[in-house]
Amino acid sequence: MRVLLAGGAGYIGTHTAVALLEAGHDVVLLDDLSGTHAVAAERVERITGKPAPLIVGDAADESVVESAFAQHGPIDAIIHLAAFKAVGESTQKPLEYYSNNLDTTFALLRVGIGHGIRSFVFSSTGTVYSDPADLPFTEDSTTSVDLSNAYSKSKRMNEVVLADVARVNPELNVTVLRYFNPVGAHPSGLIGEDPAGIPNNLMPYVSRVAIGSLDEIGVFGSDYDTPDGTGLRDYIHVVDLAEGHVAALEKAQPGHQVFNLGTGRPVSVLELVASFEKAVGHDLPKKMLPRRPGDVAATYCDPSKAGEVLGWCTRLSIDDACRDYWNWQTTNPAGYATVSEA
Ligand code: WQD
């Protein structure tokens, strides 16, 4: 299949492009480069030895999406990864988050359906689950449109839109993938997460402390009702996550389907830090801080439905993720920004 990856030059996008190419598919990357650099697309070609053409533009602009079909068609499927995703920022900029995260979906659906695509795969999030009593979350667990932040709400709204669009387009396979916490990097060290500024998420922050660009790790909360008092999350290696997208495309059933993509194995903040210290080879400076507003004590999934229907499950561990992230960080101390491919 030829697959249009909206947001394809980003962290999840580049890893998904590599997995698709290695599975024998073709890719077209569409990205506005607001959260990444064009060199990331060149790295996908370097890893796979296959073309990963990049169209720079806004996926919310139908003329830009049309140009992808005009230049690189026919396109069989769209994987929609183009979204703003910072939970904290979304509480301060709700209009930007709702318009970007929904307008991109509307444009991609209108143009894709107009060109007769067979599959639409949507990047959603485990933060749409709203009742901790449901843990471990299954796809039938309680979700809500009224969540704590515009990012998660925009993702749940997208899911509502997609369910209705799937209902009136029975020839279109719509697959919603609810990610838990993506971590790690490709083992080559050529692609990885490259957050701008000071990272909000745990693994990139720990990595910046390890490489010396930040002073110490702040552990947000040590009084949660968890085994070691720190927050529990379902950290999924980005290579496993990427392979979940290939499985979703290749094994999708007709109609509308939802899958959790996670390990099902909760890991605490201190356990992740200890694993990263193993990768680095020494202890890292850390301090206990008060809880971060909006954080939950625990979130993790039951990934068995993806196993049963897609034949997919994670195979990489938190140690693999820390080792690969550290390799990416040391190979690219300043991320993609200062790299100009020779
Ligand atoms: C993980 C744990 C923190 C930073 C994020 C996104 C969300 C979704 C999943 C896309 C928590 C603790 C963190 C730090 C810390 N992504 N922490 N010190 O909040 O689970 O969700 O990934 O769908 O949109 O926000 O991830 O990495 O920020 O936090 O102690 O400096 O690490 O309290 O327990 P989170 P996170």
Short mmCIF file of C-alpha atoms and ligand atoms in Angstrom, two decimals:
data_model
loop_
_atom_site.label_atom_id
_atom_site.label_comp_id
_atom_site.label_asym_id
_atom_site.label_seq_id
_atom_site.Cartn_x
_atom_site.Cartn_y
_atom_site.Cartn_z
CA MET A 1 0.00 0.00 0.00
CA ARG A 2 1.02 3.63 -0.44
CA VAL A 3 0.39 5.49 2.78
CA LEU A 4 0.17 9.24 3.41
CA LEU A 5 1.56 9.99 6.88
CA ALA A 6 0.23 13.32 8.13
CA GLY A 7 2.74 14.45 10.74
CA GLY A 8 5.11 11.95 9.14
CA ALA A 9 8.37 13.77 9.96
CA GLY A 10 7.66 13.75 13.70
CA TYR A 11 8.67 11.35 16.47
CA ILE A 12 5.92 8.75 15.93
CA GLY A 13 5.70 9.54 12.19
CA THR A 14 9.32 8.79 11.32
CA HIS A 15 9.31 5.52 13.26
CA THR A 16 6.02 4.53 11.61
CA ALA A 17 7.45 5.42 8.18
CA VAL A 18 10.46 3.15 8.82
CA ALA A 19 8.20 0.27 9.91
CA LEU A 20 5.93 0.70 6.86
CA LEU A 21 8.86 0.82 4.42
CA GLU A 22 10.48 -2.22 6.03
CA ALA A 23 7.14 -4.06 5.69
CA GLY A 24 7.19 -3.36 1.93
CA HIS A 25 4.80 -0.41 1.78
CA ASP A 26 5.42 3.02 0.25
CA VAL A 27 5.13 6.26 2.20
CA VAL A 28 4.52 9.94 1.55
CA LEU A 29 5.31 12.24 4.49
CA LEU A 30 3.28 15.42 5.03
CA ASP A 31 4.47 17.73 7.79
CA ASP A 32 4.42 21.46 8.58
CA LEU A 33 7.73 21.01 10.45
CA SER A 34 6.30 22.92 13.45
CA GLY A 35 7.56 20.16 15.73
CA THR A 36 10.42 18.62 13.78
CA HIS A 37 13.01 19.15 11.03
CA ALA A 38 13.13 18.08 7.37
CA VAL A 39 16.31 16.13 8.09
CA ALA A 40 14.18 13.59 9.99
CA ALA A 41 12.65 12.51 6.67
CA GLU A 42 16.13 12.12 5.16
CA ARG A 43 17.04 9.90 8.13
CA VAL A 44 14.07 7.62 7.32
CA GLU A 45 15.51 7.16 3.81
CA ARG A 46 18.99 6.53 5.28
CA ILE A 47 17.70 3.82 7.63
CA THR A 48 15.59 2.02 5.02
CA GLY A 49 17.33 2.82 1.73
CA LYS A 50 13.89 3.61 0.36
CA PRO A 51 12.20 6.89 -0.69
CA ALA A 52 10.28 8.88 1.91
CA PRO A 53 9.19 11.98 -0.03
CA LEU A 54 8.32 14.92 2.23
CA ILE A 55 5.66 17.51 1.47
CA VAL A 56 6.01 20.53 3.74
CA GLY A 57 2.64 22.07 4.53
CA ASP A 58 -0.40 22.21 6.79
CA ALA A 59 -2.53 19.06 6.81
CA ALA A 60 -5.52 21.27 7.65
CA ASP A 61 -5.20 22.87 4.18
CA GLU A 62 -7.10 20.77 1.64
CA SER A 63 -5.01 22.14 -1.24
CA VAL A 64 -1.86 20.87 0.51
CA VAL A 65 -3.40 17.43 1.02
CA GLU A 66 -4.55 17.43 -2.62
CA SER A 67 -0.97 18.16 -3.70
CA ALA A 68 0.18 14.99 -1.93
CA PHE A 69 -2.29 12.97 -3.99
CA ALA A 70 -1.40 14.84 -7.19
CA GLN A 71 2.36 14.42 -6.76
CA HIS A 72 2.49 10.93 -5.22
CA GLY A 73 -0.82 9.21 -5.90
CA PRO A 74 -2.50 6.81 -5.97
CA ILE A 75 -2.61 6.74 -2.16
CA ASP A 76 -4.38 3.81 -0.48
CA ALA A 77 -4.37 4.91 3.18
CA ILE A 78 -3.87 7.87 5.49
CA ILE A 79 -2.28 7.67 8.94
CA HIS A 80 -3.12 10.87 10.82
CA LEU A 81 -0.45 11.81 13.34
CA ALA A 82 -0.51 15.58 12.82
CA ALA A 83 -1.56 17.17 16.10
CA PHE A 84 -0.46 19.47 18.87
CA LYS A 85 0.07 17.24 21.90
CA ALA A 86 1.28 19.16 24.97
CA VAL A 87 -1.34 18.70 27.68
CA GLY A 88 -0.23 21.72 29.73
CA GLU A 89 0.00 24.02 26.71
CA SER A 90 -3.46 22.90 25.58
CA THR A 91 -5.05 24.26 28.76
CA GLN A 92 -3.66 27.70 27.89
CA LYS A 93 -4.36 27.58 24.14
CA PRO A 94 -7.64 25.67 23.70
CA LEU A 95 -8.64 27.35 20.42
CA GLU A 96 -5.32 26.51 18.76
CA TYR A 97 -5.62 22.90 19.92
CA TYR A 98 -9.25 22.39 18.86
CA SER A 99 -8.77 24.04 15.49
CA ASN A 100 -5.49 22.33 14.61
CA ASN A 101 -6.38 18.88 15.94
CA LEU A 102 -9.82 18.85 14.31
CA ASP A 103 -9.28 20.85 11.10
CA THR A 104 -6.45 18.50 10.09
CA THR A 105 -8.82 15.55 10.45
CA PHE A 106 -11.58 17.24 8.45
CA ALA A 107 -9.24 18.12 5.56
CA LEU A 108 -7.60 14.69 5.46
CA LEU A 109 -10.97 12.91 5.52
CA ARG A 110 -12.54 15.13 2.82
CA VAL A 111 -9.62 14.75 0.42
CA GLY A 112 -8.90 11.11 1.27
CA ILE A 113 -12.51 9.97 0.87
CA GLY A 114 -12.71 12.02 -2.32
CA HIS A 115 -9.79 10.00 -3.68
CA GLY A 116 -11.23 6.69 -2.51
CA ILE A 117 -8.71 5.72 0.17
CA ARG A 118 -9.34 2.31 1.79
CA SER A 119 -8.02 3.03 5.29
CA PHE A 120 -7.82 5.90 7.74
CA VAL A 121 -5.75 5.30 10.88
CA PHE A 122 -6.01 7.89 13.65
CA SER A 123 -3.50 8.63 16.40
CA SER A 124 -5.51 8.90 19.59
CA THR A 125 -4.48 8.67 23.24
CA GLY A 126 -5.03 6.69 26.41
CA THR A 127 -5.79 10.00 28.11
CA VAL A 128 -9.37 9.75 26.77
CA TYR A 129 -10.09 7.25 29.59
CA SER A 130 -11.69 8.98 32.54
CA ASP A 131 -12.39 6.47 35.32
CA PRO A 132 -9.42 5.02 37.24
CA ALA A 133 -11.77 2.37 38.63
CA ASP A 134 -11.61 0.81 35.13
CA LEU A 135 -7.82 0.12 35.31
CA PRO A 136 -6.30 -1.62 33.39
CA PHE A 137 -8.16 0.25 30.63
CA THR A 138 -9.81 -1.77 27.88
CA GLU A 139 -11.26 -0.22 24.72
CA ASP A 140 -14.69 -0.40 26.43
CA SER A 141 -13.55 1.55 29.50
CA THR A 142 -15.23 4.85 30.29
CA THR A 143 -14.14 7.68 28.01
CA SER A 144 -15.26 11.27 28.12
CA VAL A 145 -15.41 14.38 26.01
CA ASP A 146 -15.18 16.38 29.24
CA LEU A 147 -11.56 15.75 30.24
CA SER A 148 -9.04 17.91 32.07
CA ASN A 149 -7.39 19.49 29.00
CA ALA A 150 -8.06 20.59 25.43
CA TYR A 151 -5.55 18.11 24.00
CA SER A 152 -7.34 15.03 25.35
CA LYS A 153 -10.77 16.54 24.61
CA SER A 154 -9.73 17.23 20.99
CA LYS A 155 -8.65 13.61 20.60
CA ARG A 156 -11.95 12.30 22.01
CA MET A 157 -13.89 14.69 19.75
CA ASN A 158 -11.94 13.32 16.78
CA GLU A 159 -12.98 9.82 17.80
CA VAL A 160 -16.65 10.87 17.83
CA VAL A 161 -16.29 12.40 14.34
CA LEU A 162 -14.55 9.30 13.00
CA ALA A 163 -17.22 6.93 14.30
CA ASP A 164 -19.92 8.89 12.43
CA VAL A 165 -17.84 9.22 9.24
CA ALA A 166 -17.15 5.47 9.30
CA ARG A 167 -20.88 4.75 9.66
CA VAL A 168 -21.74 6.58 6.41
CA ASN A 169 -18.65 5.34 4.52
CA PRO A 170 -18.84 1.55 4.91
CA GLU A 171 -16.10 1.05 2.31
CA LEU A 172 -13.62 2.98 4.50
CA ASN A 173 -11.74 1.15 7.27
CA VAL A 174 -11.38 3.56 10.21
CA THR A 175 -8.95 2.48 12.93
CA VAL A 176 -8.42 4.48 16.12
CA LEU A 177 -5.20 3.76 18.01
CA ARG A 178 -5.09 4.92 21.64
CA TYR A 179 -1.41 5.34 22.50
CA PHE A 180 -0.17 5.20 26.04
CA ASN A 181 3.24 6.73 26.75
CA PRO A 182 5.60 6.50 23.74
CA VAL A 183 9.29 6.31 24.71
CA GLY A 184 12.61 5.18 23.27
CA ALA A 185 14.10 5.61 19.79
CA HIS A 186 15.10 3.61 16.74
CA PRO A 187 18.14 1.41 17.63
CA SER A 188 20.15 3.05 14.82
CA GLY A 189 20.19 6.30 16.82
CA LEU A 190 19.28 8.18 13.62
CA ILE A 191 15.69 9.12 14.56
CA GLY A 192 14.18 9.91 17.93
CA GLU A 193 12.24 12.36 20.04
CA ASP A 194 13.42 15.94 19.66
CA PRO A 195 11.27 18.18 21.89
CA ALA A 196 11.83 21.93 21.62
CA GLY A 197 12.78 23.76 24.82
CA ILE A 198 12.49 22.11 28.23
CA PRO A 199 10.68 18.76 27.85
CA ASN A 200 7.36 18.20 29.64
CA ASN A 201 7.56 14.42 29.36
CA LEU A 202 9.64 12.26 31.68
CA MET A 203 12.05 10.33 29.44
CA PRO A 204 13.27 13.33 27.40
CA TYR A 205 13.74 15.28 30.64
CA VAL A 206 15.75 12.47 32.25
CA SER A 207 17.85 12.20 29.10
CA ARG A 208 18.63 15.94 29.14
CA VAL A 209 19.77 15.60 32.77
CA ALA A 210 21.92 12.61 31.81
CA ILE A 211 23.61 14.54 29.00
CA GLY A 212 24.10 17.55 31.30
CA SER A 213 21.83 20.13 29.67
CA LEU A 214 19.47 20.09 32.69
CA ASP A 215 20.58 19.96 36.32
CA GLU A 216 18.41 17.35 38.02
CA ILE A 217 15.29 15.26 37.64
CA GLY A 218 12.22 16.54 39.49
CA VAL A 219 9.98 13.63 40.55
CA PHE A 220 6.42 14.97 40.56
CA GLY A 221 4.83 13.39 43.60
CA SER A 222 6.05 10.61 45.89
CA ASP A 223 2.84 10.17 47.88
CA TYR A 224 0.59 8.47 45.31
CA ASP A 225 -1.15 5.24 46.22
CA THR A 226 1.35 3.20 44.17
CA PRO A 227 4.05 0.69 45.21
CA ASP A 228 6.84 3.29 45.47
CA GLY A 229 4.63 6.40 45.77
CA THR A 230 5.47 7.74 42.30
CA GLY A 231 3.22 7.85 39.24
CA LEU A 232 2.59 4.71 37.18
CA ARG A 233 2.43 4.85 33.37
CA ASP A 234 2.34 2.40 30.45
CA TYR A 235 5.56 3.23 28.58
CA ILE A 236 5.54 1.75 25.07
CA HIS A 237 8.69 1.63 22.93
CA VAL A 238 8.13 3.79 19.85
CA VAL A 239 9.34 0.95 17.60
CA ASP A 240 6.60 -1.31 19.03
CA LEU A 241 4.13 1.54 18.56
CA ALA A 242 5.18 1.97 14.92
CA GLU A 243 4.72 -1.74 14.26
CA GLY A 244 1.25 -1.45 15.76
CA HIS A 245 0.37 0.96 12.94
CA VAL A 246 1.55 -1.51 10.31
CA ALA A 247 -0.59 -4.22 11.93
CA ALA A 248 -3.56 -1.84 12.06
CA LEU A 249 -3.24 -1.15 8.32
CA GLU A 250 -2.64 -4.74 7.26
CA LYS A 251 -5.13 -6.47 9.59
CA ALA A 252 -7.87 -3.85 9.88
CA GLN A 253 -11.39 -5.18 9.48
CA PRO A 254 -14.01 -3.22 7.52
CA GLY A 255 -15.72 -0.49 9.55
CA HIS A 256 -14.67 1.34 12.71
CA GLN A 257 -12.30 -0.19 15.27
CA VAL A 258 -10.48 1.06 18.38
CA PHE A 259 -7.29 -0.44 19.87
CA ASN A 260 -5.14 0.34 22.87
CA LEU A 261 -1.45 0.37 22.01
CA GLY A 262 0.46 -0.19 25.22
CA THR A 263 2.42 -2.84 27.11
CA GLY A 264 -0.12 -3.52 29.89
CA ARG A 265 2.84 -3.34 32.33
CA PRO A 266 2.77 -0.18 34.51
CA VAL A 267 6.15 1.34 35.37
CA SER A 268 6.76 4.01 38.04
CA VAL A 269 8.75 7.22 37.67
CA LEU A 270 11.50 5.88 39.93
CA GLU A 271 11.60 2.57 38.02
CA LEU A 272 12.02 4.43 34.72
CA VAL A 273 14.77 6.61 36.21
CA ALA A 274 16.55 3.52 37.58
CA SER A 275 16.37 1.91 34.13
CA PHE A 276 17.79 5.04 32.50
CA GLU A 277 20.61 5.11 35.09
CA LYS A 278 21.46 1.54 34.01
CA ALA A 279 21.68 2.71 30.38
CA VAL A 280 23.85 5.70 31.32
CA GLY A 281 26.02 3.71 33.74
CA HIS A 282 25.70 5.97 36.78
CA ASP A 283 23.15 7.53 39.14
CA LEU A 284 21.40 10.74 38.08
CA PRO A 285 20.60 13.72 40.35
CA LYS A 286 16.95 13.73 41.37
CA LYS A 287 14.67 15.38 43.91
CA MET A 288 11.15 14.70 45.15
CA LEU A 289 8.71 17.49 44.27
CA PRO A 290 4.99 18.02 44.91
CA ARG A 291 2.53 16.41 42.51
CA ARG A 292 2.08 18.07 39.08
CA PRO A 293 -1.45 19.52 38.70
CA GLY A 294 -3.58 17.38 36.39
CA ASP A 295 -1.51 14.21 36.82
CA VAL A 296 -3.22 10.95 37.68
CA ALA A 297 -1.63 8.34 39.95
CA ALA A 298 -1.78 5.58 37.37
CA THR A 299 -2.77 4.90 33.79
CA TYR A 300 -2.07 1.74 31.85
CA CYS A 301 -3.98 -0.52 29.50
CA ASP A 302 -5.08 -4.07 28.78
CA PRO A 303 -3.64 -4.47 25.23
CA SER A 304 -5.17 -7.90 24.58
CA LYS A 305 -7.65 -6.78 21.92
CA ALA A 306 -4.82 -5.64 19.61
CA GLY A 307 -3.21 -9.03 20.22
CA GLU A 308 -6.37 -10.96 19.34
CA VAL A 309 -7.49 -8.90 16.32
CA LEU A 310 -4.24 -7.46 14.90
CA GLY A 311 -1.85 -10.17 16.04
CA TRP A 312 0.27 -7.39 17.58
CA CYS A 313 1.83 -7.01 21.01
CA THR A 314 4.82 -5.17 22.39
CA ARG A 315 8.16 -7.01 22.47
CA LEU A 316 10.50 -4.32 23.82
CA SER A 317 11.05 -3.41 27.48
CA ILE A 318 11.58 -0.19 29.42
CA ASP A 319 15.29 -1.12 29.54
CA ASP A 320 15.31 -1.35 25.72
CA ALA A 321 13.59 2.03 25.53
CA CYS A 322 16.08 3.71 27.89
CA ARG A 323 19.05 2.15 26.12
CA ASP A 324 17.76 3.26 22.69
CA TYR A 325 16.78 6.73 23.89
CA TRP A 326 20.22 7.26 25.42
CA ASN A 327 21.87 6.06 22.17
CA TRP A 328 19.75 8.59 20.17
CA GLN A 329 20.62 11.36 22.68
CA THR A 330 24.36 10.73 22.64
CA THR A 331 24.42 10.32 18.84
CA ASN A 332 22.49 13.60 18.43
CA PRO A 333 23.25 15.80 21.48
CA ALA A 334 21.24 18.69 20.03
CA GLY A 335 18.60 16.63 18.25
CA TYR A 336 18.01 17.40 14.56
CA ALA A 337 18.46 21.17 14.86
CA THR A 338 22.17 21.47 14.15
CA VAL A 339 22.34 18.57 11.71
CA SER A 340 22.77 19.22 7.99
CA GLU A 341 23.04 15.94 6.23
CA ALA A 342 26.38 15.61 4.43
C1 WQD B 1 4.87 10.61 33.08
C2 WQD B 1 5.09 10.48 34.58
C3 WQD B 1 4.68 12.50 35.78
C4 WQD B 1 8.06 14.71 34.01
C5 WQD B 1 2.00 12.34 28.34
C6 WQD B 1 1.28 13.32 27.53
C7 WQD B 1 -0.03 12.75 27.08
C8 WQD B 1 0.20 11.45 26.36
C9 WQD B 1 1.03 10.48 27.18
C10 WQD B 1 0.08 11.55 23.97
C11 WQD B 1 4.03 11.18 35.40
C12 WQD B 1 6.14 12.12 35.88
C13 WQD B 1 7.11 13.75 34.32
C14 WQD B 1 9.00 15.10 34.99
C15 WQD B 1 8.02 13.56 36.54
N1 WQD B 1 0.81 11.68 25.11
N2 WQD B 1 7.10 13.19 35.57
N3 WQD B 1 8.95 14.51 36.22
O1 WQD B 1 1.73 13.07 31.71
O2 WQD B 1 1.60 10.54 31.46
O3 WQD B 1 1.26 12.01 29.49
O4 WQD B 1 2.22 11.18 27.57
O5 WQD B 1 -1.00 11.10 23.86
O6 WQD B 1 -0.62 13.66 26.24
O7 WQD B 1 1.09 14.44 28.33
O8 WQD B 1 3.55 11.77 30.55
O9 WQD B 1 6.00 11.91 30.61
O10 WQD B 1 4.65 13.98 31.25
O11 WQD B 1 4.69 12.00 32.80
O12 WQD B 1 7.99 13.02 37.66
O13 WQD B 1 9.88 15.97 34.77
O14 WQD B 1 6.32 11.11 34.91
O15 WQD B 1 4.19 13.00 37.02
O16 WQD B 1 3.82 10.41 36.57
P1 WQD B 1 2.00 11.86 30.91
P2 WQD B 1 4.78 12.50 31.27
#
